[in-house]
Short mmCIF file of C-alpha atoms and ligand atoms in Angstrom, two decimals:
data_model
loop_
_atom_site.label_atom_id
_atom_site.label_comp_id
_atom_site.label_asym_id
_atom_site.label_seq_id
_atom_site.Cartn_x
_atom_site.Cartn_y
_atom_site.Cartn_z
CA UNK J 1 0.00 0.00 0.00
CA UNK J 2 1.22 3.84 -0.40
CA UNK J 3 2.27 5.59 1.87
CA UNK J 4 -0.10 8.24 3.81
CA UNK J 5 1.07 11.71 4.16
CA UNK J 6 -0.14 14.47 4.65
CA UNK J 7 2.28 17.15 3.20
CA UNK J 8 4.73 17.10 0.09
CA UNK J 9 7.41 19.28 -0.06
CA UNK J 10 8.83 19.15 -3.20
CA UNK J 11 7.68 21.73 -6.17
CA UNK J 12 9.08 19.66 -8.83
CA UNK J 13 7.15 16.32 -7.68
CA UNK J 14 3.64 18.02 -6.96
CA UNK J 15 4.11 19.67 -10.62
CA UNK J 16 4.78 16.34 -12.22
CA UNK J 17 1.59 14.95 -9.97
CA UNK J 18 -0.74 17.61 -11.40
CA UNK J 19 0.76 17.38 -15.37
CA UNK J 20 -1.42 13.82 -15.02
CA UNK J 21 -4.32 15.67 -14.75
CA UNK J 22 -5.64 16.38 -18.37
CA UNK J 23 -8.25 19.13 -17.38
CA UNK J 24 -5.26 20.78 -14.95
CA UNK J 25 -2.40 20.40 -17.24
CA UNK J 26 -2.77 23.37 -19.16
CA UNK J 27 -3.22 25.92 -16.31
CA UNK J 28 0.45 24.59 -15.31
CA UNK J 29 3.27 26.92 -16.15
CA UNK J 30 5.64 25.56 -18.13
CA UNK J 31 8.23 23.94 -14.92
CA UNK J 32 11.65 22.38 -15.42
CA UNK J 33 14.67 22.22 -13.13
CA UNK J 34 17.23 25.24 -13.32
CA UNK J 35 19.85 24.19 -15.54
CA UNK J 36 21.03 27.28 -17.47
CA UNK J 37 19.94 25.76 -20.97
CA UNK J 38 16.56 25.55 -19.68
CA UNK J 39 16.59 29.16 -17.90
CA UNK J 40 18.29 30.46 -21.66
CA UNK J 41 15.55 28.75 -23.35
CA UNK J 42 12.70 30.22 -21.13
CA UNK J 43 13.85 33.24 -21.36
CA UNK J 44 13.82 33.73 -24.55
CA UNK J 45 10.34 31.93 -24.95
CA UNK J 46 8.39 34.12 -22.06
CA UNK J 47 10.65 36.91 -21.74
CA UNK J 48 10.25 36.89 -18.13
CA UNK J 49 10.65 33.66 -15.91
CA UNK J 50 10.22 33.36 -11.39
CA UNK J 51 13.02 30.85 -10.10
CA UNK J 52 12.59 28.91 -6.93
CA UNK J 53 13.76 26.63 -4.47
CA UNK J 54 12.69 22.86 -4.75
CA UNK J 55 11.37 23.12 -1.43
CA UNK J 56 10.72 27.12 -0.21
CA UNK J 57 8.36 28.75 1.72
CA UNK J 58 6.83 32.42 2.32
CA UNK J 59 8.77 33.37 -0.80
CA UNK J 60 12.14 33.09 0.47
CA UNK J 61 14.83 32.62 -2.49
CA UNK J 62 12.30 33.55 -4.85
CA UNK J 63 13.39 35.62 -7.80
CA UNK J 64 11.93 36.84 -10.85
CA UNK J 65 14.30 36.87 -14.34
CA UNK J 66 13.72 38.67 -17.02
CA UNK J 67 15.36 39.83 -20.55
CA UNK J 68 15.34 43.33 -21.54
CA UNK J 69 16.38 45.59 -24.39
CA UNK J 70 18.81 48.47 -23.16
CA UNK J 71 20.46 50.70 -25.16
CA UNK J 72 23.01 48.21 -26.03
CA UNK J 73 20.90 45.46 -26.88
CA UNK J 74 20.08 42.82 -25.37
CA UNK J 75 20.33 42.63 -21.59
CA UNK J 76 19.52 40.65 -18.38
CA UNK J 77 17.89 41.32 -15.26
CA UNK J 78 16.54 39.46 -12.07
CA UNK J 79 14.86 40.60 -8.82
CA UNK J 80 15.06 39.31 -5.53
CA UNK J 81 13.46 40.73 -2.79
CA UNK J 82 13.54 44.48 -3.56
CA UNK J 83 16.98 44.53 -5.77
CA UNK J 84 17.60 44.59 -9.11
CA UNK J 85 20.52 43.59 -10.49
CA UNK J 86 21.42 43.91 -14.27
CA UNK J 87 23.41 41.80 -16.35
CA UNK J 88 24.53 42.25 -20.05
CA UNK J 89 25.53 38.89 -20.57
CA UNK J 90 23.43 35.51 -20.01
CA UNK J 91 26.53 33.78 -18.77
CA UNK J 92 26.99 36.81 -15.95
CA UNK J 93 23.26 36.57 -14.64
CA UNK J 94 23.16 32.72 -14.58
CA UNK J 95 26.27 32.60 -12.37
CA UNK J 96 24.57 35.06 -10.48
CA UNK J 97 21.44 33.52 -9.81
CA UNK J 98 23.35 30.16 -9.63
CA UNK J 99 25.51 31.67 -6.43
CA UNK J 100 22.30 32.74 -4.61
CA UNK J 101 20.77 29.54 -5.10
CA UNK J 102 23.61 28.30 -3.18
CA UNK J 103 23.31 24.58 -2.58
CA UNK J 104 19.77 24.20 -3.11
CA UNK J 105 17.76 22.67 -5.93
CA UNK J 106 16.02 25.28 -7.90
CA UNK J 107 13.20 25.32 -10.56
CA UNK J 108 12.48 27.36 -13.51
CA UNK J 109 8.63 28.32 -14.32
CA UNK J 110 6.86 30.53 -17.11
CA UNK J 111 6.31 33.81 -15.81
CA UNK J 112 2.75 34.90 -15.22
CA UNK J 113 2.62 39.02 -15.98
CA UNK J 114 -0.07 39.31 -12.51
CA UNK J 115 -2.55 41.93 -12.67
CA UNK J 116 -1.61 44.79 -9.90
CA UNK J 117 -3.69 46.45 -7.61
CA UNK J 118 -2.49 49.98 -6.88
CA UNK J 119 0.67 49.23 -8.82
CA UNK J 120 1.62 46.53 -6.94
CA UNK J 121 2.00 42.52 -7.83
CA UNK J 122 -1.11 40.14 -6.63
CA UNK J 123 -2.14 36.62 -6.83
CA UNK J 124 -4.81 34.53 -5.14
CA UNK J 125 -5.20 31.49 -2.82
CA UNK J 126 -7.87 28.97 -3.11
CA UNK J 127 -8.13 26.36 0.09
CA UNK J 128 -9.57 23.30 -0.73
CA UNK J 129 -10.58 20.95 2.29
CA UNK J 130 -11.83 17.44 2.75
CA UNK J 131 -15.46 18.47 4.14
CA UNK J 132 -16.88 16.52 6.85
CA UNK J 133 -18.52 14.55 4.65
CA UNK J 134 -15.75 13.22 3.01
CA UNK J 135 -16.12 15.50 -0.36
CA UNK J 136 -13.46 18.16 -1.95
CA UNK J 137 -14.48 21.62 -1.18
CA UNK J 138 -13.40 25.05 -1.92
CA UNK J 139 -14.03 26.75 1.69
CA UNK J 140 -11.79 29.86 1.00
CA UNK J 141 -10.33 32.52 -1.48
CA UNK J 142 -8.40 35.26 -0.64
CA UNK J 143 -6.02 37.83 -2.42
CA UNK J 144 -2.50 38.58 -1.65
CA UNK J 145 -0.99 41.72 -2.70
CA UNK J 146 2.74 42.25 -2.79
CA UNK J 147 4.53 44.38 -0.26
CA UNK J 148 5.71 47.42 -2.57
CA UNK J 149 8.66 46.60 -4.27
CA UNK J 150 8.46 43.18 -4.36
CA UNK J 151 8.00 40.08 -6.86
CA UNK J 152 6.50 37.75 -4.34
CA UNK J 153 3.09 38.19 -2.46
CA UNK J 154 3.59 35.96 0.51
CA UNK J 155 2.03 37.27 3.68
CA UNK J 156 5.21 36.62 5.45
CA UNK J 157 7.24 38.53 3.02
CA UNK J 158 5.45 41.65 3.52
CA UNK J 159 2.15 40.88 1.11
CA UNK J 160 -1.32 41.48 2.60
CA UNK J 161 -3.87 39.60 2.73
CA UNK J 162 -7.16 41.30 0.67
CA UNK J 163 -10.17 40.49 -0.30
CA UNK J 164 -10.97 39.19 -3.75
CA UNK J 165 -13.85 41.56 -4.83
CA UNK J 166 -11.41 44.80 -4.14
CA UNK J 167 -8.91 43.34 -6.38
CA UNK J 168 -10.83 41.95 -9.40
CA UNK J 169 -13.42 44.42 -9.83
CA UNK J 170 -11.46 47.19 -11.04
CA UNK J 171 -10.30 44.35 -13.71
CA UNK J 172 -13.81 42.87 -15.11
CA UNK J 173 -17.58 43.36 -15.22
CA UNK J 174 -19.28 41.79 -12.20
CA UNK J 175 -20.65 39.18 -14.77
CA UNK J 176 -17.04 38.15 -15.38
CA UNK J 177 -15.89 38.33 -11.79
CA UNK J 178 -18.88 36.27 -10.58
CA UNK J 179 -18.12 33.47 -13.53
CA UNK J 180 -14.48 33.37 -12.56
CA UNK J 181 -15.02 33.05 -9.01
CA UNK J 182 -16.90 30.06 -9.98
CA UNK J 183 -14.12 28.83 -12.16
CA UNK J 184 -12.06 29.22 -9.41
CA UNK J 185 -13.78 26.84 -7.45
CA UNK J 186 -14.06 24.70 -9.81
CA UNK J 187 -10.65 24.24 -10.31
CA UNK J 188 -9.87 24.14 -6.33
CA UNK J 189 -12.28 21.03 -6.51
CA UNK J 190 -10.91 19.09 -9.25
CA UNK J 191 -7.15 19.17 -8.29
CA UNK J 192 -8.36 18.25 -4.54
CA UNK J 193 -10.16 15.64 -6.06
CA UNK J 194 -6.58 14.50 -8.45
CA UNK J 195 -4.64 14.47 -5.56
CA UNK J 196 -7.08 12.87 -3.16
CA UNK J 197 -7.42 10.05 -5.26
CA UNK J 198 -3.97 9.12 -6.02
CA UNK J 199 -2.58 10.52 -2.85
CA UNK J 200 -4.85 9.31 -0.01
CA UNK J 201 -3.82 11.03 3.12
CA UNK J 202 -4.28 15.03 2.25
CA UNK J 203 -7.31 16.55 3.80
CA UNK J 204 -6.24 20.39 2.22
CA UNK J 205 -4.43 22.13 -0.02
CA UNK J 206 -3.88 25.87 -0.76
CA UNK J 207 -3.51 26.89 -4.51
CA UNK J 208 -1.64 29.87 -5.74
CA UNK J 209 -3.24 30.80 -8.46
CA UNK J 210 -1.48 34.40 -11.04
CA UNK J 211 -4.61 35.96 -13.09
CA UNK J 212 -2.92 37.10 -16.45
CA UNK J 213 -4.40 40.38 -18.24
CA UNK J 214 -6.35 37.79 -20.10
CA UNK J 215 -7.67 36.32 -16.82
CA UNK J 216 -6.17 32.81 -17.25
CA UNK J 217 -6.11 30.95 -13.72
CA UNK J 218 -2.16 29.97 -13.85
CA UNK J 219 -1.47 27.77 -11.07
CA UNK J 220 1.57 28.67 -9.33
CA UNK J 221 1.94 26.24 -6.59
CA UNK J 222 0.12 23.51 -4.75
CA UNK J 223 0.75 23.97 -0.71
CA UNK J 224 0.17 20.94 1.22
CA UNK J 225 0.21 22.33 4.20
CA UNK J 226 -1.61 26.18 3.72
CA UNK J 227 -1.69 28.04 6.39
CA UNK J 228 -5.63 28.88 7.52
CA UNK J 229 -5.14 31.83 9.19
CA UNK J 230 -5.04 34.41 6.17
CA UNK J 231 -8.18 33.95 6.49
CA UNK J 232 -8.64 35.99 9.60
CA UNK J 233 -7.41 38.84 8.14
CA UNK J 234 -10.51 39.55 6.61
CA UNK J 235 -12.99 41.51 8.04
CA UNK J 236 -16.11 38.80 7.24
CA UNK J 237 -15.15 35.65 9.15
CA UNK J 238 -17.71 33.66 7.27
CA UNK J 239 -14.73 31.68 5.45
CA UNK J 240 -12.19 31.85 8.26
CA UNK J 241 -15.23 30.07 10.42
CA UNK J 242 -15.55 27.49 7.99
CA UNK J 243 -12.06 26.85 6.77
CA UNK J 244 -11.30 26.14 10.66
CA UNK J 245 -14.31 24.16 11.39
CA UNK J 246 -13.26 21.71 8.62
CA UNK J 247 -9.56 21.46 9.34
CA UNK J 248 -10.71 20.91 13.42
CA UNK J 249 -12.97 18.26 11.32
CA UNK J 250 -10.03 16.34 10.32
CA UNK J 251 -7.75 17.09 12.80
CA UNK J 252 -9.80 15.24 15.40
CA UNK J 253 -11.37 12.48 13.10
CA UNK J 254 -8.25 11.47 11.02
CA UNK J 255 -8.90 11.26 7.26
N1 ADP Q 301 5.63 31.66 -12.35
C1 ADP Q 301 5.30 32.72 -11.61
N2 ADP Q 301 4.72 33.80 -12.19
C2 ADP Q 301 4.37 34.88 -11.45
N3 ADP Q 301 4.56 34.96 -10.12
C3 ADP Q 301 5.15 33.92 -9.49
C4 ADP Q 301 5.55 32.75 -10.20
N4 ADP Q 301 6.11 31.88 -9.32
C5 ADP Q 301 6.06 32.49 -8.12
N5 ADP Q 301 5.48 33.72 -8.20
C6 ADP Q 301 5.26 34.67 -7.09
O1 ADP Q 301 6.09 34.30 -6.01
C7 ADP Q 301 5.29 33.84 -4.91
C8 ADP Q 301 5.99 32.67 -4.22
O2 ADP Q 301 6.19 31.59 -5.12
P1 ADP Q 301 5.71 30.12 -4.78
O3 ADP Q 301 6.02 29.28 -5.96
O4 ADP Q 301 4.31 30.14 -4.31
O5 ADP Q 301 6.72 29.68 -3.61
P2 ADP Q 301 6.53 29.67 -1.99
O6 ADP Q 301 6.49 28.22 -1.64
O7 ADP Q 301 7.74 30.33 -1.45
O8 ADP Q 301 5.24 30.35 -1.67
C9 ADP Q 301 3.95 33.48 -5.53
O9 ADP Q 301 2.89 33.56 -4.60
C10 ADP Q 301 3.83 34.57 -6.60
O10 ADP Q 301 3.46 35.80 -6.03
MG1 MG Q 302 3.35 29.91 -2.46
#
């Protein structure tokens, strides 16, 4: 029999899990390990790529890569935290990037442009929970908003936790927002279903999702272990109430 767990650390093996999935597949960035062919090739695919530790959290060692066209042609530039640094060469920046990695396995995704919200970088999180009754639901969605400056919209790297309304509506008709809300869900469901079924054991998962200007759900990352309390930043508790009544659920009845 598998194993039972109920977290999974690694990006690179949840990414290959979800690529299975032929409805969730193409809401996957395009993932590889960071070798510098692959970062090369990216780059000059997407123009702008995020690399990332195998196994990070809150946004730590994330950076976001991206060519640009200077005066002097072509050039190079990444971001991590609030620096810049530019490079002219692709050799230069890789080492670069390749030094702050350090020991640690990285991983090269697509780039999602976000949409901003005041000028600044957000994303969303959909929690997905076993419900009591034993069925994949989608209990909460929040927005995150980067701290200024910043490429990452972790709440503990400075991004705040907002609600979803205030940061779609100034991007889409109510129709719009309403249907992708529901999309949303939808999605939350499905991959809690994927992973529930070949990976007994997990009772919730948190979904980074980057909108696009074309309001393609990207799926950033799959947390196994989300943390519930953004939640509580909100002003309604209605989600925060439920989120924690499921996860109390499971934490006293096992899954
Ligand atoms: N491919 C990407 N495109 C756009 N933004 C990204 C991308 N990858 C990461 N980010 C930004 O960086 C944040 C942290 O990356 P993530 O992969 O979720 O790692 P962590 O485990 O540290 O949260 C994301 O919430 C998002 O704001
Ligand atoms: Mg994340």
């Amino acid at each position: 029999m598998r194993q039972r767990r109920t977290t999974m650390t690694s990006k690179w093996v949840k990414t290959v899990i979800l690529m299975k999935s032929p409805e969730v597949a193409p809401l996957i960035p395009e993932t590889s390990r960071m070798t510098a062919g692959h970062v090369e090739r990216m780059l000059h695919r997407y123009g702008m790529v995020y690399v990332k530790p195998e196994r990070g959290t809150y946004g730590n060692g994330v950076m976001r890569v991206e060519m640009e066209r200077g005066p002097f042609g072509q050039g190079y530039k990444y971001q991590s935290g609030t620096r810049i640094y530019r490079f002219d060469r692709f050799d230069s920046l890789y080492r670069s990037l390749r030094q702050r990695a350090g020991k640690r396995s990285y991983l090269v995704q697509r780039g999602i442009p976000l949409l901003k919200h005041g000028g600044r970088r957000f994303d969303l999180r959909v929690m997905v929970q076993l419900s009591p009754k034993g069925r994949w639901e989608t209990t909460g969605l929040i927005g995150r908003v980067a701290a200024k400056g910043k490429a990452v919209t972790n709440y503990h790297s400075g991004g705040k936790p907002t609600d979803i309304h205030t940061l779609l509506a100034p991007h889409m008709s109510e129709a719009r927002e309403r249907e992708l809300v529901r999309e949303l869900k939808r999605l939350g469901q499905r991959i809690g279903r994927f992973y529930g079924k070949h990976y007994p054991g997990f009772h919730q998962l948190g979904i980074d999702i980057g909108l696009d200007p074309a309001l393609t759900p990207w799926i950033i990352e799959v947390n196994t272990n989300p943390d519930p309390y953004i939640f509580n930043q909100l002003h309604d508790k209605s989600m925060y109430r439920k989120v924690m009544a499921y996860r109390r659920f499971r934490l006293r009845n096992g899954h």
